[in-house]
PDB file of C-alpha atoms in Angstrom:
ATOM      1  CA  MET A1005     -16.634   8.836  -3.845  1.00 75.00           C
ATOM      2  CA  ASN A1006     -13.399  11.428  -2.911  1.00 92.00           C
ATOM      3  CA  LYS A1007     -10.422   9.363  -1.510  1.00 96.00           C
ATOM      4  CA  ASN A1008      -7.145  10.851  -0.855  1.00 97.00           C
ATOM      5  CA  ILE A1009      -4.817   7.585  -0.410  1.00 98.00           C
ATOM      6  CA  VAL A1010      -0.972   7.433   0.340  1.00 98.00           C
ATOM      7  CA  LEU A1011       0.914   4.479  -0.555  1.00 97.00           C
ATOM      8  CA  CYS A1012       4.339   4.225   0.692  1.00 94.00           C
ATOM      9  CA  GLY A1013       7.552   1.846   1.038  1.00 92.00           C
ATOM     10  CA  VAL A1014      10.964   1.530  -0.429  1.00 88.00           C
ATOM     11  CA  GLY A1015      12.316   1.049  -3.732  1.00 84.00           C
ATOM     12  CA  GLY A1016      11.330  -2.599  -5.389  1.00 82.00           C
ATOM     13  CA  GLN A1017       8.000  -3.321  -3.331  1.00 86.00           C
ATOM     14  CA  GLY A1018       5.760  -2.719  -6.039  1.00 88.00           C
ATOM     15  CA  THR A1019       4.279   0.356  -4.324  1.00 90.00           C
ATOM     16  CA  VAL A1020       4.003   2.052  -7.774  1.00 89.00           C
ATOM     17  CA  LEU A1021       2.156  -0.841  -9.449  1.00 92.00           C
ATOM     18  CA  ALA A1022      -0.189  -1.115  -6.281  1.00 95.00           C
ATOM     19  CA  SER A1023      -0.862   2.721  -7.121  1.00 95.00           C
ATOM     20  CA  LYS A1024      -1.582   2.231 -10.772  1.00 95.00           C
ATOM     21  CA  LEU A1025      -4.114  -0.384 -10.202  1.00 97.00           C
ATOM     22  CA  ILE A1026      -5.997   1.776  -7.899  1.00 97.00           C
ATOM     23  CA  ALA A1027      -6.224   4.318 -10.335  1.00 96.00           C
ATOM     24  CA  GLU A1028      -6.871   1.899 -13.232  1.00 96.00           C
ATOM     25  CA  CYS A1029     -10.010   0.831 -10.792  1.00 96.00           C
ATOM     26  CA  ALA A1030     -11.086   4.247 -10.237  1.00 95.00           C
ATOM     27  CA  MET A1031     -11.294   4.939 -13.971  1.00 96.00           C
ATOM     28  CA  ALA A1032     -12.872   1.976 -14.984  1.00 95.00           C
ATOM     29  CA  LYS A1033     -15.672   3.467 -12.436  1.00 94.00           C
ATOM     30  CA  ASN A1034     -15.418   6.621 -14.575  1.00 95.00           C
ATOM     31  CA  THR A1035     -14.193   8.450 -11.133  1.00 96.00           C
ATOM     32  CA  PRO A1036     -11.444  11.166 -11.665  1.00 96.00           C
ATOM     33  CA  VAL A1037      -8.369  10.394 -10.541  1.00 97.00           C
ATOM     34  CA  MET A1038      -4.807  12.356 -10.307  1.00 96.00           C
ATOM     35  CA  SER A1039      -1.689  10.715  -9.121  1.00 94.00           C
ATOM     36  CA  ALA A1040       1.542  11.830  -7.958  1.00 91.00           C
ATOM     37  CA  GLU A1041       4.985   9.330  -7.329  1.00 86.00           C
ATOM     38  CA  THR A1042       7.846   9.999  -5.846  1.00 81.00           C
ATOM     39  CA  ILE A1043      10.872   7.191  -6.306  1.00 70.00           C
ATOM     40  CA  GLY A1044      13.845   9.482  -5.518  1.00 64.00           C
ATOM     41  CA  MET A1045      16.367   6.770  -4.855  1.00 61.00           C
ATOM     42  CA  ALA A1046      13.982   3.548  -5.114  1.00 60.00           C
ATOM     43  CA  GLN A1047      16.675   1.652  -7.426  1.00 65.00           C
ATOM     44  CA  ARG A1048      19.035   1.842  -4.017  1.00 64.00           C
ATOM     45  CA  GLY A1049      16.287   1.135  -1.423  1.00 70.00           C
ATOM     46  CA  GLY A1050      15.417   4.743  -0.869  1.00 80.00           C
ATOM     47  CA  SER A1051      11.369   5.659   0.065  1.00 85.00           C
ATOM     48  CA  VAL A1052       9.109   5.650  -2.466  1.00 88.00           C
ATOM     49  CA  PHE A1053       5.847   7.256  -2.329  1.00 91.00           C
ATOM     50  CA  SER A1054       2.510   7.796  -3.942  1.00 94.00           C
ATOM     51  CA  HIS A1055      -0.233  10.377  -3.345  1.00 96.00           C
ATOM     52  CA  LEU A1056      -3.165   9.024  -4.974  1.00 97.00           C
ATOM     53  CA  ARG A1057      -6.433  11.135  -5.277  1.00 97.00           C
ATOM     54  CA  MET A1058      -9.894  10.309  -6.372  1.00 96.00           C
ATOM     55  CA  GLY A1059     -13.202  11.909  -7.148  1.00 95.00           C
ATOM     56  CA  GLU A1060     -14.964  15.051  -8.099  1.00 94.00           C
ATOM     57  CA  GLY A1061     -13.268  18.398  -7.872  1.00 93.00           C
ATOM     58  CA  LEU A1062      -9.408  17.693  -7.815  1.00 92.00           C
ATOM     59  CA  TYR A1063      -7.364  20.289  -8.801  1.00 92.00           C
ATOM     60  CA  SER A1064      -3.630  19.056  -7.595  1.00 93.00           C
ATOM     61  CA  PRO A1065      -2.584  15.346  -6.887  1.00 93.00           C
ATOM     62  CA  MET A1066      -0.510  16.078  -3.787  1.00 95.00           C
ATOM     63  CA  ILE A1067      -2.576  15.442  -0.581  1.00 96.00           C
ATOM     64  CA  ALA A1068      -2.280  17.833   2.215  1.00 96.00           C
ATOM     65  CA  GLU A1069      -1.449  17.084   5.612  1.00 97.00           C
ATOM     66  CA  LYS A1070      -4.446  15.497   7.865  1.00 97.00           C
ATOM     67  CA  THR A1071      -6.421  14.823   4.858  1.00 97.00           C
ATOM     68  CA  ALA A1072      -5.138  11.067   3.714  1.00 98.00           C
ATOM     69  CA  ASP A1073      -8.353   8.439   4.340  1.00 98.00           C
ATOM     70  CA  LEU A1074      -6.077   5.544   4.074  1.00 98.00           C
ATOM     71  CA  ILE A1075      -1.959   4.610   4.028  1.00 98.00           C
ATOM     72  CA  ILE A1076      -1.010   1.668   2.829  1.00 98.00           C
ATOM     73  CA  GLY A1077       2.578   1.297   3.990  1.00 97.00           C
ATOM     74  CA  PHE A1078       5.212  -1.230   2.548  1.00 95.00           C
ATOM     75  CA  GLU A1079       7.224  -0.681   5.474  1.00 94.00           C
ATOM     76  CA  PRO A1080       6.831   0.280   9.172  1.00 96.00           C
ATOM     77  CA  GLY A1081       9.331   3.227   9.408  1.00 94.00           C
ATOM     78  CA  GLU A1082       7.599   4.726   5.852  1.00 93.00           C
ATOM     79  CA  ALA A1083       4.136   4.332   7.248  1.00 96.00           C
ATOM     80  CA  VAL A1084       5.504   6.242  10.312  1.00 96.00           C
ATOM     81  CA  ARG A1085       6.992   8.532   8.199  1.00 94.00           C
ATOM     82  CA  MET A1086       3.734   9.198   6.288  1.00 96.00           C
ATOM     83  CA  LEU A1087       1.512   9.622   9.276  1.00 97.00           C
ATOM     84  CA  PRO A1088       1.616  13.428   9.112  1.00 98.00           C
ATOM     85  CA  PHE A1089      -0.976  12.874   5.894  1.00 98.00           C
ATOM     86  CA  LEU A1090      -3.113  11.075   7.544  1.00 98.00           C
ATOM     87  CA  LYS A1091      -6.952  12.544   8.900  1.00 98.00           C
ATOM     88  CA  GLU A1092      -8.400  11.761  11.955  1.00 96.00           C
ATOM     89  CA  GLY A1093     -10.394   8.543  12.045  1.00 96.00           C
ATOM     90  CA  GLY A1094      -8.583   7.590   8.918  1.00 97.00           C
ATOM     91  CA  GLN A1095      -6.953   4.260   8.447  1.00 98.00           C
ATOM     92  CA  VAL A1096      -3.207   2.750   8.084  1.00 98.00           C
ATOM     93  CA  ILE A1097      -2.627  -0.877   6.271  1.00 98.00           C
ATOM     94  CA  VAL A1098       1.084  -1.717   7.304  1.00 98.00           C
ATOM     95  CA  SER A1099       3.007  -4.561   6.346  1.00 97.00           C
ATOM     96  CA  ALA A1100       4.913  -5.253   9.662  1.00 96.00           C
ATOM     97  CA  ARG A1101       8.537  -6.469   7.555  1.00 94.00           C
ATOM     98  CA  PRO A1102      11.234  -4.061   8.257  1.00 93.00           C
ATOM     99  CA  ILE A1103      13.218  -2.920   5.777  1.00 89.00           C
ATOM    100  CA  MET A1104      16.857  -1.423   7.010  1.00 82.00           C
ATOM    101  CA  PRO A1105      17.031   1.781   5.986  1.00 73.00           C
ATOM    102  CA  ILE A1106      20.624   2.994   4.218  1.00 72.00           C
ATOM    103  CA  THR A1107      21.357   5.171   6.522  1.00 67.00           C
ATOM    104  CA  ALA A1108      20.753   2.963   9.635  1.00 68.00           C
ATOM    105  CA  THR A1109      23.137   0.249   7.766  1.00 73.00           C
ATOM    106  CA  LEU A1110      25.392   2.851   7.040  1.00 78.00           C
ATOM    107  CA  SER A1111      26.175   3.790  10.919  1.00 79.00           C
ATOM    108  CA  ASP A1112      25.763  -0.165  12.089  1.00 78.00           C
ATOM    109  CA  LEU A1113      22.513   0.990  13.515  1.00 81.00           C
ATOM    110  CA  GLU A1114      19.733  -1.798  14.182  1.00 83.00           C
ATOM    111  CA  TYR A1115      16.428  -1.544  13.009  1.00 86.00           C
ATOM    112  CA  SER A1116      13.606  -4.262  13.963  1.00 87.00           C
ATOM    113  CA  GLY A1117      10.557  -2.039  12.872  1.00 90.00           C
ATOM    114  CA  GLU A1118       9.082  -3.100  16.327  1.00 94.00           C
ATOM    115  CA  GLU A1119       8.946   0.055  17.584  1.00 94.00           C
ATOM    116  CA  MET A1120       7.494   1.801  14.341  1.00 95.00           C
ATOM    117  CA  ILE A1121       4.676  -0.737  14.848  1.00 97.00           C
ATOM    118  CA  ALA A1122       4.266   0.075  18.202  1.00 97.00           C
ATOM    119  CA  TYR A1123       4.183   4.059  17.422  1.00 97.00           C
ATOM    120  CA  LEU A1124       1.694   3.213  14.845  1.00 98.00           C
ATOM    121  CA  ARG A1125      -0.486   1.372  17.456  1.00 98.00           C
ATOM    122  CA  ALA A1126      -0.191   3.888  20.001  1.00 97.00           C
ATOM    123  CA  HIS A1127      -1.270   6.636  17.022  1.00 97.00           C
ATOM    124  CA  VAL A1128      -3.807   5.007  14.878  1.00 97.00           C
ATOM    125  CA  GLU A1129      -6.938   4.070  16.349  1.00 96.00           C
ATOM    126  CA  ASN A1130      -7.923   2.378  12.642  1.00 97.00           C
ATOM    127  CA  LEU A1131      -4.810   0.029  12.050  1.00 98.00           C
ATOM    128  CA  ILE A1132      -4.304  -3.331  10.196  1.00 97.00           C
ATOM    129  CA  VAL A1133      -0.793  -4.619  10.587  1.00 97.00           C
ATOM    130  CA  VAL A1134      -0.073  -7.571   8.340  1.00 96.00           C
ATOM    131  CA  ASP A1135       2.359 -10.470   9.005  1.00 95.00           C
ATOM    132  CA  ALA A1136       3.994 -10.140   5.759  1.00 91.00           C
ATOM    133  CA  ASP A1137       6.792 -12.467   6.128  1.00 91.00           C
ATOM    134  CA  LYS A1138       4.220 -15.039   6.937  1.00 94.00           C
ATOM    135  CA  ALA A1139       2.046 -14.107   4.450  1.00 94.00           C
ATOM    136  CA  CYS A1140       4.536 -14.159   1.469  1.00 92.00           C
ATOM    137  CA  GLN A1141       6.282 -17.456   3.013  1.00 93.00           C
ATOM    138  CA  GLU A1142       2.616 -19.385   2.878  1.00 94.00           C
ATOM    139  CA  LEU A1143       1.881 -17.759  -0.596  1.00 94.00           C
ATOM    140  CA  GLY A1144       5.644 -18.789  -1.923  1.00 92.00           C
ATOM    141  CA  SER A1145       6.726 -15.627  -3.065  1.00 91.00           C
ATOM    142  CA  ALA A1146       7.797 -11.974  -1.767  1.00 87.00           C
ATOM    143  CA  LYS A1147       7.215 -10.289  -5.033  1.00 89.00           C
ATOM    144  CA  VAL A1148       3.118 -10.460  -3.822  1.00 93.00           C
ATOM    145  CA  LEU A1149       3.730  -7.757  -0.873  1.00 94.00           C
ATOM    146  CA  ASN A1150       1.470  -4.924  -3.269  1.00 94.00           C
ATOM    147  CA  ILE A1151      -1.424  -7.451  -4.126  1.00 96.00           C
ATOM    148  CA  LEU A1152      -1.556  -8.833  -0.203  1.00 96.00           C
ATOM    149  CA  LEU A1153      -1.707  -5.101   0.989  1.00 97.00           C
ATOM    150  CA  LEU A1154      -4.108  -3.998  -1.350  1.00 96.00           C
ATOM    151  CA  GLY A1155      -6.373  -7.111  -0.958  1.00 96.00           C
ATOM    152  CA  LYS A1156      -6.268  -6.049   2.786  1.00 96.00           C
ATOM    153  CA  ALA A1157      -7.757  -2.888   1.660  1.00 96.00           C
ATOM    154  CA  VAL A1158      -9.903  -4.098  -0.384  1.00 96.00           C
ATOM    155  CA  PHE A1159     -11.701  -6.452   2.611  1.00 96.00           C
ATOM    156  CA  SER A1160     -11.559  -3.821   4.642  1.00 95.00           C
ATOM    157  CA  GLY A1161     -13.804  -1.605   2.407  1.00 94.00           C
ATOM    158  CA  ALA A1162     -11.286   1.068   2.758  1.00 93.00           C
ATOM    159  CA  LEU A1163     -10.899   1.373  -1.311  1.00 93.00           C
ATOM    160  CA  GLY A1164     -14.538   1.449  -2.218  1.00 92.00           C
ATOM    161  CA  PHE A1165     -13.685  -1.414  -4.853  1.00 95.00           C
ATOM    162  CA  SER A1166     -15.069  -5.173  -5.482  1.00 95.00           C
ATOM    163  CA  GLU A1167     -12.466  -8.132  -5.418  1.00 95.00           C
ATOM    164  CA  GLU A1168     -13.687  -8.899  -8.992  1.00 96.00           C
ATOM    165  CA  GLU A1169     -12.982  -5.067  -9.738  1.00 96.00           C
ATOM    166  CA  ILE A1170      -9.251  -5.517  -8.758  1.00 96.00           C
ATOM    167  CA  LYS A1171      -9.288  -9.052 -10.169  1.00 97.00           C
ATOM    168  CA  GLU A1172     -10.124  -7.185 -13.464  1.00 97.00           C
ATOM    169  CA  VAL A1173      -7.326  -4.480 -13.178  1.00 97.00           C
ATOM    170  CA  ILE A1174      -4.723  -7.116 -12.588  1.00 97.00           C
ATOM    171  CA  ARG A1175      -5.998  -9.022 -15.587  1.00 97.00           C
ATOM    172  CA  GLN A1176      -5.574  -6.020 -17.874  1.00 96.00           C
ATOM    173  CA  LYS A1177      -2.414  -4.405 -16.506  1.00 95.00           C
ATOM    174  CA  VAL A1178      -0.507  -7.465 -15.043  1.00 95.00           C
ATOM    175  CA  PRO A1179       1.448 -10.049 -17.221  1.00 95.00           C
ATOM    176  CA  GLU A1180      -0.617 -13.253 -17.375  1.00 96.00           C
ATOM    177  CA  LYS A1181       2.138 -15.573 -15.708  1.00 96.00           C
ATOM    178  CA  PHE A1182       1.490 -13.585 -12.516  1.00 95.00           C
ATOM    179  CA  HIS A1183      -2.489 -13.681 -12.047  1.00 96.00           C
ATOM    180  CA  GLU A1184      -2.725 -16.821 -10.410  1.00 96.00           C
ATOM    181  CA  LEU A1185       0.442 -15.891  -7.773  1.00 95.00           C
ATOM    182  CA  ASN A1186      -1.776 -12.388  -7.207  1.00 96.00           C
ATOM    183  CA  PHE A1187      -5.056 -14.077  -6.914  1.00 97.00           C
ATOM    184  CA  ARG A1188      -3.953 -16.238  -4.401  1.00 96.00           C
ATOM    185  CA  ALA A1189      -2.846 -13.135  -2.803  1.00 96.00           C
ATOM    186  CA  LEU A1190      -6.139 -11.566  -2.848  1.00 96.00           C
ATOM    187  CA  GLY A1191      -7.556 -14.684  -1.439  1.00 96.00           C
ATOM    188  CA  TYR A1192      -4.874 -15.066   1.423  1.00 96.00           C
ATOM    189  CA  ALA A1193      -5.511 -11.394   2.142  1.00 95.00           C
ATOM    190  CA  LYS A1194      -9.803 -12.119   2.333  1.00 94.00           C
ATOM    191  CA  GLN A1195      -9.331 -15.016   4.162  1.00 93.00           C
ATOM    192  CA  HIS A1196      -6.832 -13.377   6.981  1.00 87.00           C
ATOM    193  CA  ASN A1197      -8.983 -10.287   6.818  1.00 73.00           C
TER     194      ASN A1197
END
């Protein structure tokens, strides 16, 4: 199983944790993994992205343009920014919840994210848009966005991991007090798949 996955969002959304959970799942199946993260201005709401490669014959963690099998976008604008990495026929799973970019905030521009979702709909054949506001409200926490998107990737078949494999990694790598909430987020993703 060779897969190239780009995860992208802004600081504080759990992008890096989601990347690490996917990598742990792959390693649990003895699949070689390479990853690289760019977290630059993450603490100030800046872009965060991870390149994650799984499979045999890997020599670099960086994904070349037009070779990503999957993009998991935690924010619509960030998903559009990473779109050049998607290969033809690749899949995008994206949260519809916009996060106002710092540059827009400084210049009093408006940003709803709707134009980014429209762009993705026009350019990505295999697109799943997640109503993160509704999901997080029903789950009672905005902190489960990463597990919700990860769940969407699991249940769409894009990752090649089972629900139980993801749950086992969550049990091992996430503090126990968050297990029940994260499992509910996975259940929500499964139910609304």
